[in-house]
Coordinates of C-alpha atoms and ligand atoms in Angstrom, one line a residue:
M1 CA -86.7 45.9 -106.8
S2 CA -83.3 45.5 -104.8
E3 CA -80.2 45.8 -105.9
I4 CA -78.2 42.4 -106.6
Y5 CA -75.1 42.1 -105.1
D6 CA -72.5 39.0 -106.6
A7 CA -71.5 38.4 -103.4
V8 CA -73.6 38.4 -99.9
I9 CA -71.8 36.8 -96.5
L10 CA -73.5 36.1 -93.8
G11 CA -71.8 36.6 -90.3
G12 CA -69.6 39.6 -89.7
G13 CA -66.7 36.8 -87.2
P14 CA -63.0 36.7 -88.5
A15 CA -64.2 33.8 -91.4
G16 CA -67.4 37.0 -92.8
L17 CA -64.3 39.3 -92.2
A18 CA -61.5 37.7 -94.1
A19 CA -64.3 36.6 -97.1
G20 CA -65.7 40.6 -97.6
L21 CA -61.2 41.6 -98.0
Y22 CA -61.0 39.5 -100.3
A23 CA -64.6 39.7 -102.1
G24 CA -63.8 43.8 -102.1
R25 CA -60.1 43.4 -103.3
S26 CA -61.5 41.2 -106.3
R27 CA -64.0 44.5 -106.8
L28 CA -66.8 42.2 -106.2
K29 CA -70.0 44.4 -105.4
T30 CA -69.9 42.6 -101.9
L31 CA -72.5 43.0 -99.0
L32 CA -71.2 41.4 -95.7
I33 CA -74.6 41.8 -92.7
E34 CA -74.3 41.1 -89.5
R35 CA -77.1 40.8 -86.6
G36 CA -74.9 42.5 -84.0
A37 CA -71.4 43.4 -84.0
E38 CA -68.6 42.2 -85.5
G39 CA -65.7 39.9 -84.3
G40 CA -68.4 36.9 -84.0
Q41 CA -67.3 34.3 -81.2
I42 CA -64.0 36.0 -80.6
A43 CA -65.8 38.9 -79.0
L44 CA -66.3 36.9 -76.9
S45 CA -62.5 36.4 -76.1
A46 CA -60.4 38.8 -73.9
E47 CA -57.2 38.2 -74.9
I48 CA -56.2 36.5 -78.6
E49 CA -52.1 35.3 -78.6
N50 CA -52.7 32.8 -81.7
Y51 CA -53.0 34.5 -84.9
P52 CA -49.7 34.7 -86.8
G53 CA -47.9 37.9 -86.4
Q54 CA -50.3 39.1 -83.9
M55 CA -48.3 40.6 -81.2
L56 CA -49.2 42.7 -80.0
E57 CA -49.9 43.2 -75.7
G58 CA -53.6 42.5 -74.7
E59 CA -55.3 42.0 -77.6
S60 CA -58.4 41.6 -77.5
G61 CA -61.4 40.0 -79.9
V62 CA -62.8 42.7 -79.7
S63 CA -59.7 45.7 -81.4
L64 CA -58.6 42.6 -83.5
S65 CA -62.2 42.1 -85.2
A66 CA -62.6 46.0 -84.9
R67 CA -59.6 46.0 -87.2
M68 CA -60.6 43.2 -89.6
A69 CA -63.9 45.2 -90.2
E70 CA -62.1 48.0 -91.0
Q71 CA -60.2 46.8 -93.5
C72 CA -63.2 45.1 -95.2
A73 CA -65.2 48.9 -95.3
R74 CA -61.2 50.5 -96.8
F75 CA -62.1 47.9 -99.7
G76 CA -65.0 48.5 -100.3
V77 CA -67.8 45.8 -98.6
E78 CA -71.1 47.1 -97.2
R79 CA -72.0 46.3 -94.1
R80 CA -75.9 46.8 -93.1
T81 CA -77.3 45.3 -89.1
D82 CA -80.2 42.8 -90.1
S83 CA -80.8 39.3 -88.0
I84 CA -82.7 38.0 -91.0
E85 CA -84.8 35.6 -90.8
T86 CA -85.4 33.4 -94.0
V87 CA -82.9 32.5 -97.0
E88 CA -83.7 30.8 -100.1
L89 CA -80.6 29.5 -101.4
E90 CA -82.2 27.8 -104.9
G91 CA -81.6 29.5 -108.5
E92 CA -79.3 32.1 -109.8
V93 CA -80.0 34.9 -107.3
K94 CA -79.9 34.0 -104.0
R95 CA -82.9 35.5 -101.3
L96 CA -81.8 36.7 -98.0
T97 CA -85.1 38.3 -95.8
G98 CA -84.4 40.0 -92.6
G99 CA -86.2 42.7 -90.9
G100 CA -84.7 44.9 -92.3
G101 CA -86.3 44.0 -95.6
E102 CA -85.0 41.7 -99.0
Y103 CA -81.1 41.4 -99.9
L104 CA -80.0 39.3 -103.5
A105 CA -77.2 38.0 -104.5
R106 CA -75.6 35.5 -106.9
C107 CA -73.5 34.2 -104.7
L108 CA -73.6 34.0 -101.1
I109 CA -71.0 33.6 -97.9
L110 CA -72.5 31.7 -95.4
A111 CA -70.6 32.9 -92.1
T112 CA -72.3 32.3 -89.5
G113 CA -70.3 30.4 -87.2
A114 CA -71.2 29.2 -83.6
S115 CA -73.3 29.9 -80.3
P116 CA -72.5 29.4 -76.6
R117 CA -73.4 25.7 -75.9
P118 CA -75.9 25.9 -72.7
I119 CA -74.1 24.1 -69.7
G120 CA -77.2 22.4 -70.0
C121 CA -78.4 22.3 -65.2
E122 CA -81.2 23.5 -64.1
N123 CA -82.6 26.9 -63.6
E124 CA -80.1 28.4 -66.0
K125 CA -82.4 29.9 -68.0
E126 CA -83.7 32.4 -64.4
F127 CA -79.8 32.9 -63.5
T128 CA -79.1 34.2 -66.8
G129 CA -77.9 37.6 -67.0
R130 CA -78.0 37.4 -62.6
G131 CA -74.8 35.4 -61.5
V132 CA -74.9 32.8 -64.4
S133 CA -72.6 33.6 -68.0
Y134 CA -71.1 33.5 -71.1
C135 CA -68.7 35.9 -71.8
A136 CA -65.3 36.9 -69.5
T137 CA -65.4 39.4 -70.8
C138 CA -68.2 41.2 -71.0
D139 CA -69.4 40.1 -67.1
G140 CA -66.1 39.3 -65.8
A141 CA -65.6 43.4 -64.1
F142 CA -68.7 42.6 -62.4
F143 CA -67.9 40.1 -60.1
R144 CA -64.8 41.6 -58.4
G145 CA -63.8 40.3 -55.1
L146 CA -66.5 37.9 -55.6
D147 CA -66.2 34.1 -55.7
V148 CA -66.4 32.7 -59.7
Y149 CA -67.5 28.9 -61.1
V150 CA -66.4 27.9 -64.8
A151 CA -67.7 25.1 -66.3
G152 CA -65.9 23.5 -69.2
G153 CA -62.3 22.1 -68.9
G154 CA -61.5 23.3 -72.7
D155 CA -59.2 25.4 -74.5
S156 CA -62.1 28.1 -73.5
A157 CA -63.1 27.4 -70.0
V158 CA -59.5 28.0 -69.4
E159 CA -58.2 30.8 -70.9
E160 CA -61.7 32.6 -69.4
A161 CA -60.9 32.2 -65.9
I162 CA -57.0 32.5 -66.1
F163 CA -58.5 36.0 -67.5
L164 CA -61.8 35.8 -64.4
T165 CA -58.7 36.2 -61.8
R166 CA -58.4 39.4 -62.1
F167 CA -61.5 40.0 -60.8
A168 CA -62.4 37.3 -58.9
R169 CA -61.3 36.3 -55.9
Q170 CA -60.5 33.8 -56.9
V171 CA -61.9 31.3 -59.1
T172 CA -62.5 27.3 -59.9
V173 CA -63.3 25.8 -63.4
I174 CA -65.1 22.4 -63.1
H175 CA -64.9 19.3 -65.0
R176 CA -66.9 16.7 -65.8
R177 CA -63.4 14.6 -66.5
D178 CA -59.9 14.5 -64.2
T179 CA -58.0 15.8 -66.7
L180 CA -58.7 18.9 -68.9
R181 CA -59.3 18.6 -73.3
A182 CA -56.7 23.0 -73.9
A183 CA -54.0 22.7 -75.0
R184 CA -51.0 21.9 -72.7
S185 CA -49.2 25.4 -72.6
I186 CA -52.8 26.9 -71.4
Q187 CA -53.5 24.5 -68.7
E188 CA -49.2 25.7 -67.5
K189 CA -50.8 29.0 -67.0
A190 CA -54.1 28.0 -64.8
F191 CA -52.3 25.5 -63.1
A192 CA -49.4 28.0 -62.0
E193 CA -52.4 30.8 -61.4
P194 CA -52.3 30.4 -57.2
N195 CA -56.1 31.2 -58.2
I196 CA -57.3 28.9 -59.8
H197 CA -58.6 25.6 -58.7
F198 CA -60.2 23.1 -59.7
L199 CA -63.5 20.9 -58.7
W200 CA -62.8 17.2 -61.4
D201 CA -65.8 14.9 -62.4
S202 CA -68.4 17.3 -61.3
V203 CA -70.9 18.9 -63.5
V204 CA -73.5 21.9 -62.4
E205 CA -76.8 20.3 -61.7
R206 CA -78.5 23.2 -60.8
V207 CA -78.2 26.8 -60.5
D208 CA -79.9 29.0 -57.2
G209 CA -80.3 32.4 -55.3
G210 CA -83.2 35.2 -54.8
D211 CA -82.5 37.6 -57.6
V212 CA -78.7 36.5 -58.2
L213 CA -76.9 33.6 -58.2
D214 CA -76.6 32.5 -54.9
A215 CA -75.9 29.0 -54.5
I216 CA -74.9 26.0 -57.1
T217 CA -75.5 22.2 -57.3
V218 CA -73.0 20.2 -58.1
R219 CA -72.6 16.6 -58.4
N220 CA -69.1 14.7 -59.0
V221 CA -69.5 11.7 -61.6
K222 CA -67.6 9.2 -60.5
T223 CA -69.6 9.2 -57.1
G224 CA -72.4 11.1 -57.3
E225 CA -72.3 12.9 -54.1
R226 CA -74.1 16.2 -54.2
T227 CA -71.9 19.2 -52.9
V228 CA -73.8 22.9 -52.9
L229 CA -71.3 25.7 -53.5
R230 CA -73.3 28.7 -51.8
A231 CA -71.8 32.5 -52.1
P232 CA -69.8 33.6 -48.6
E233 CA -72.8 35.3 -46.5
E234 CA -71.5 38.4 -46.7
D235 CA -70.5 38.2 -50.7
G236 CA -74.5 37.2 -51.3
M237 CA -73.2 36.5 -54.8
L238 CA -70.9 34.1 -57.1
G239 CA -70.8 33.9 -60.8
L240 CA -71.4 30.8 -63.0
F241 CA -68.8 31.1 -66.7
G242 CA -70.4 28.4 -69.0
F243 CA -68.1 27.5 -71.5
V244 CA -68.9 23.8 -72.8
G245 CA -69.0 24.9 -76.2
Y246 CA -70.7 25.7 -78.9
L247 CA -74.0 24.6 -81.3
P248 CA -74.0 25.6 -85.5
N249 CA -76.0 28.5 -86.4
T250 CA -77.9 26.5 -88.9
E251 CA -81.8 26.6 -88.3
L252 CA -81.6 28.8 -91.2
F253 CA -80.4 26.8 -93.4
Q254 CA -81.3 23.0 -91.7
G255 CA -83.8 21.3 -95.3
Q256 CA -82.1 22.9 -98.0
L257 CA -78.6 22.3 -96.8
P258 CA -77.1 19.0 -96.1
L259 CA -75.3 19.4 -91.9
E260 CA -73.4 17.0 -90.2
K261 CA -74.6 16.9 -86.6
G262 CA -75.7 20.5 -87.5
Y263 CA -72.5 21.9 -89.2
I264 CA -72.8 23.0 -92.8
R265 CA -71.0 20.2 -95.6
T266 CA -68.4 21.4 -97.6
D267 CA -65.2 20.6 -100.4
E268 CA -62.1 22.0 -99.7
D269 CA -63.2 25.2 -101.9
M270 CA -65.8 25.9 -99.3
R271 CA -68.6 25.4 -102.1
T272 CA -71.5 23.9 -100.3
A273 CA -74.2 21.7 -102.2
I274 CA -76.1 24.3 -104.2
P275 CA -74.3 26.4 -106.5
G276 CA -73.4 29.8 -105.8
V277 CA -73.7 29.5 -101.5
F278 CA -70.3 28.6 -100.1
A279 CA -69.7 28.3 -96.3
A280 CA -66.4 29.0 -93.8
G281 CA -65.6 29.4 -90.5
D282 CA -66.8 27.6 -87.4
V283 CA -70.3 27.2 -89.0
R284 CA -68.6 24.4 -91.3
V285 CA -67.5 20.1 -90.1
K286 CA -64.6 20.9 -90.2
S287 CA -61.5 19.5 -87.7
L288 CA -60.0 22.8 -86.5
R289 CA -62.1 25.8 -84.9
Q290 CA -59.5 28.4 -84.6
V291 CA -59.1 31.8 -85.9
I292 CA -56.6 31.3 -88.5
T293 CA -58.8 28.9 -90.6
A294 CA -62.1 30.9 -90.3
A295 CA -60.2 32.9 -91.7
A296 CA -58.4 31.2 -94.5
D297 CA -61.8 29.5 -95.2
G298 CA -63.1 33.0 -95.3
A299 CA -60.7 34.3 -98.6
I300 CA -60.6 30.7 -99.6
A301 CA -64.8 31.1 -100.3
A302 CA -64.5 34.8 -101.9
V303 CA -62.0 33.3 -104.2
Q304 CA -63.9 31.0 -105.1
A305 CA -67.2 33.2 -105.5
E306 CA -65.9 35.2 -107.8
R307 CA -64.7 31.7 -109.7
F308 CA -68.4 30.9 -109.6
L309 CA -69.2 34.4 -111.0
L310 CA -66.7 34.5 -114.2
G311 CA -67.7 30.6 -114.6
L312 CA -64.5 29.0 -114.1
Ligands
LIG401 P1 -64.7 22.3 -76.8 O1 -63.4 22.2 -77.2 O2 -65.4 21.7 -77.0 O3 -64.6 21.9 -75.2 C1 -65.7 21.9 -74.4 C2 -65.9 21.3 -73.5 O4 -66.7 21.9 -72.0 C3 -64.7 20.4 -72.8 O5 -63.8 20.2 -72.0 C4 -66.2 19.5 -73.1 O6 -65.6 18.5 -71.9 C5 -66.4 20.4 -72.1 N1 -67.9 20.0 -72.0 C6 -69.6 19.4 -73.2 N2 -70.6 19.3 -72.3 C7 -70.0 19.7 -71.7 C8 -71.3 19.3 -70.9 N3 -73.3 19.0 -71.0 N4 -71.0 19.6 -69.5 C9 -69.7 20.0 -68.7 N5 -69.1 20.0 -69.8 C10 -69.1 19.6 -70.8 O7 -64.9 24.0 -76.3 P2 -64.0 25.0 -76.2 O8 -63.5 25.8 -74.9 O9 -65.6 25.9 -76.2 O10 -63.6 25.5 -78.1 C11 -64.6 25.1 -78.6 C12 -63.0 25.4 -79.9 O11 -62.8 27.5 -80.5 C13 -62.0 24.0 -80.1 O12 -61.4 24.3 -81.4 C14 -60.8 25.2 -79.4 O13 -59.7 24.4 -80.0 C15 -61.1 26.7 -80.4 N6 -61.1 28.0 -78.9 C16 -59.2 28.3 -79.3 C17 -58.6 28.7 -78.8 C18 -57.4 29.2 -78.6 O14 -56.8 28.5 -79.4 N7 -56.3 29.9 -78.1 C19 -59.7 29.4 -77.5 C20 -61.2 29.2 -77.6 C21 -61.0 28.5 -77.9 P3 -65.1 16.8 -72.0 O15 -63.1 17.4 -72.6 O16 -65.1 15.6 -71.1 O17 -65.5 16.4 -74.3

């Protein structure tokens, strides 16, 4: 029979890693399971500048989360790479099953985060990885010297548009309204950047090309007018980055936990409706999804898990 952990943490973003740090410090026998690399969504961020005390020049999501992971490991948290396929949340012992086997725990901390929402245009899937991307840090360099478009108007879209100016000839933000949702400080930076342009009141309707993306059809939502943005002939391709929000990674918990618009409902101590099951970070219903709030959730969840195990 598999050993029973005090706590299993599902997800290795800031919420999961903070939960690991606190659980490890409390000497709980803890396992963190992550299907990919640590970092979750911040691994897609080129620069993190609003985590308190973090002022290292050019700190990326990857470097920050690597240090978080190292801190977890120092406190004895075990780490497994696996993709969990089923969860059984009820009962005293929770059971997770993945490609790599079965994991048992007295407490579960669900920190599965969220994934990029598709732009929702025609042919999007077909051109993903061939001009359409959701990660400027990963793919920006492929578009050196080319025209790049960004769909969205929130913090991610505008921050990543700024980052993409390092590579692209010019970056155009396509936003469905005429004002940005992004924080004022981020907007100011973008408006001051000569290589960033804005296409207001517009949505991406379809993408086209041969082997690679070379045309984007946008529609003005006010006038209905359609425009085809083509790659200059000498370039042969262009880039489209989608940053139109995120969808929670909660398919595994459907039917077992109450969800609100797909997000897990918790109380302020990160308790879900099932005793011994906690949720932390972007996966739960909350008003501010940031590294700092994810980390705080993780800490609270781990402390509450310890109290639960002590029968408090
Ligand atoms: P977001 O804040 O939800 O913004 C999504 C953007 O995409 C909005 O501008 C929205 O337009 C647009 N959009 C949504 N659906 C669309 C569609 N179907 N077609 C076209 N446009 C669409 O998402 P986010 O920017 O990824 O940020 C997610 C969370 O992470 C936020 O809480 C954000 O503050 C946080 N974040 C923070 C930082 C930071 O603090 N540095 C960096 C990145 C992200 P409307 O504006 O018209 O709704």
